[in-house]
Amino acid sequence: MNETTEKPVVKSGTFLYGGLRICKVRIVKTDLWPGSGDYEDPPEFQEDKYGEFYEVQYTAVREERFSAGGGYFENLDEAVASVEKEVTGVEWDEPN
């Protein structure tokens, strides 16, 4: 995951791993939804999309670097719902 370009974080929090609150999650706003590039995929999946999207990013256990991707979504509600479905005990930070 390329972290050289800062994307605005719109929501962040932590979640449980092994019963401990040691992993982080964030949702960033992005203008690119990368395509697969796989010629066997339908065009809507293989081509990059440009617009306003939300990307879910996770840290590995006890790490600070957001190295695991959780997918791209067309709106913030879908991104939040995906996180809450995929991880245990998510607690969202209070907005600034």
mmCIF file of C-alpha atoms in Angstrom:
data_model
loop_
_atom_site.group_PDB
_atom_site.id
_atom_site.type_symbol
_atom_site.label_atom_id
_atom_site.label_comp_id
_atom_site.label_asym_id
_atom_site.label_seq_id
_atom_site.Cartn_x
_atom_site.Cartn_y
_atom_site.Cartn_z
ATOM 1 C CA MET A 1 0.000 0.000 0.000
ATOM 2 C CA ASN A 2 1.497 3.305 -1.059
ATOM 3 C CA GLU A 3 1.608 5.779 1.801
ATOM 4 C CA THR A 4 3.705 8.417 0.048
ATOM 5 C CA THR A 5 0.563 10.322 -0.943
ATOM 6 C CA GLU A 6 -1.449 11.510 2.024
ATOM 7 C CA LYS A 7 -5.161 10.963 1.665
ATOM 8 C CA PRO A 8 -7.603 12.704 4.004
ATOM 9 C CA VAL A 9 -8.664 10.440 6.874
ATOM 10 C CA VAL A 10 -12.434 10.700 7.323
ATOM 11 C CA LYS A 11 -12.868 8.088 10.077
ATOM 12 C CA SER A 12 -10.494 6.121 12.301
ATOM 13 C CA GLY A 13 -10.632 3.740 15.208
ATOM 14 C CA THR A 14 -9.332 0.573 16.810
ATOM 15 C CA PHE A 15 -10.510 -3.022 16.954
ATOM 16 C CA LEU A 16 -9.873 -6.175 18.924
ATOM 17 C CA TYR A 17 -7.391 -8.869 17.992
ATOM 18 C CA GLY A 18 -7.077 -11.795 20.361
ATOM 19 C CA GLY A 19 -9.226 -9.899 22.853
ATOM 20 C CA LEU A 20 -6.819 -6.944 22.941
ATOM 21 C CA ARG A 21 -7.312 -3.510 21.398
ATOM 22 C CA ILE A 22 -4.055 -3.562 19.417
ATOM 23 C CA CYS A 23 -5.058 -2.891 15.796
ATOM 24 C CA LYS A 24 -6.091 0.290 14.010
ATOM 25 C CA VAL A 25 -8.434 0.995 11.141
ATOM 26 C CA ARG A 26 -8.956 4.132 9.105
ATOM 27 C CA ILE A 27 -11.092 5.174 6.188
ATOM 28 C CA VAL A 28 -9.561 7.632 3.745
ATOM 29 C CA LYS A 29 -11.129 9.626 0.939
ATOM 30 C CA THR A 30 -9.540 8.967 -2.433
ATOM 31 C CA ASP A 31 -10.122 9.899 -6.048
ATOM 32 C CA LEU A 32 -8.863 6.577 -7.452
ATOM 33 C CA TRP A 33 -10.339 3.071 -7.244
ATOM 34 C CA PRO A 34 -7.593 0.938 -8.819
ATOM 35 C CA GLY A 35 -8.670 -1.686 -11.303
ATOM 36 C CA SER A 36 -7.398 -5.253 -11.285
ATOM 37 C CA GLY A 37 -5.575 -4.959 -14.602
ATOM 38 C CA ASP A 38 -6.520 -8.586 -15.245
ATOM 39 C CA TYR A 39 -7.653 -9.092 -18.858
ATOM 40 C CA GLU A 40 -9.949 -11.929 -17.729
ATOM 41 C CA ASP A 41 -11.993 -9.582 -15.519
ATOM 42 C CA PRO A 42 -14.950 -7.617 -16.909
ATOM 43 C CA PRO A 43 -13.995 -4.054 -17.952
ATOM 44 C CA GLU A 44 -15.711 -2.530 -14.905
ATOM 45 C CA PHE A 45 -13.237 -4.409 -12.656
ATOM 46 C CA GLN A 46 -10.052 -4.265 -14.744
ATOM 47 C CA GLU A 47 -10.031 -0.496 -15.401
ATOM 48 C CA ASP A 48 -9.177 2.209 -12.857
ATOM 49 C CA LYS A 49 -12.123 4.383 -11.764
ATOM 50 C CA TYR A 50 -11.833 8.088 -11.006
ATOM 51 C CA GLY A 51 -14.188 9.988 -8.748
ATOM 52 C CA GLU A 52 -14.874 10.179 -5.010
ATOM 53 C CA PHE A 53 -14.346 6.898 -3.138
ATOM 54 C CA TYR A 54 -13.515 5.624 0.344
ATOM 55 C CA GLU A 55 -10.690 3.192 1.048
ATOM 56 C CA VAL A 56 -10.462 1.058 4.198
ATOM 57 C CA GLN A 57 -6.963 0.503 5.628
ATOM 58 C CA TYR A 58 -5.853 -1.643 8.586
ATOM 59 C CA THR A 59 -2.671 -2.014 10.607
ATOM 60 C CA ALA A 60 -1.182 -5.389 11.401
ATOM 61 C CA VAL A 61 -0.946 -6.449 15.046
ATOM 62 C CA ARG A 62 0.857 -3.808 17.140
ATOM 63 C CA GLU A 63 2.117 -1.915 14.109
ATOM 64 C CA GLU A 64 1.672 1.716 13.188
ATOM 65 C CA ARG A 65 1.896 1.292 9.410
ATOM 66 C CA PHE A 66 -1.393 0.802 7.577
ATOM 67 C CA SER A 67 -0.304 -2.164 5.487
ATOM 68 C CA ALA A 68 -3.525 -4.120 4.949
ATOM 69 C CA GLY A 69 -6.250 -3.029 2.580
ATOM 70 C CA GLY A 70 -9.922 -3.502 3.297
ATOM 71 C CA GLY A 71 -11.313 -2.459 -0.058
ATOM 72 C CA TYR A 72 -12.842 0.516 -1.815
ATOM 73 C CA PHE A 73 -16.385 1.805 -1.473
ATOM 74 C CA GLU A 74 -18.600 4.339 -3.190
ATOM 75 C CA ASN A 75 -19.681 5.998 0.049
ATOM 76 C CA LEU A 76 -18.639 6.305 3.674
ATOM 77 C CA ASP A 77 -21.614 4.339 5.034
ATOM 78 C CA GLU A 78 -20.656 1.294 2.951
ATOM 79 C CA ALA A 79 -17.031 1.524 4.137
ATOM 80 C CA VAL A 80 -18.096 1.761 7.799
ATOM 81 C CA ALA A 81 -20.499 -1.173 7.410
ATOM 82 C CA SER A 82 -17.753 -3.294 5.868
ATOM 83 C CA VAL A 83 -15.352 -2.593 8.742
ATOM 84 C CA GLU A 84 -18.004 -3.333 11.360
ATOM 85 C CA LYS A 85 -18.767 -6.631 9.612
ATOM 86 C CA GLU A 86 -15.129 -7.695 9.130
ATOM 87 C CA VAL A 87 -13.490 -6.943 12.489
ATOM 88 C CA THR A 88 -14.417 -7.524 16.125
ATOM 89 C CA GLY A 89 -15.179 -4.764 18.587
ATOM 90 C CA VAL A 90 -14.469 -1.745 16.442
ATOM 91 C CA GLU A 91 -14.501 1.517 18.386
ATOM 92 C CA TRP A 92 -14.511 4.662 16.278
ATOM 93 C CA ASP A 93 -12.566 7.737 17.378
ATOM 94 C CA GLU A 94 -14.521 10.901 18.090
ATOM 95 C CA PRO A 95 -14.489 13.340 15.135
ATOM 96 C CA ASN A 96 -12.213 16.365 15.585
#
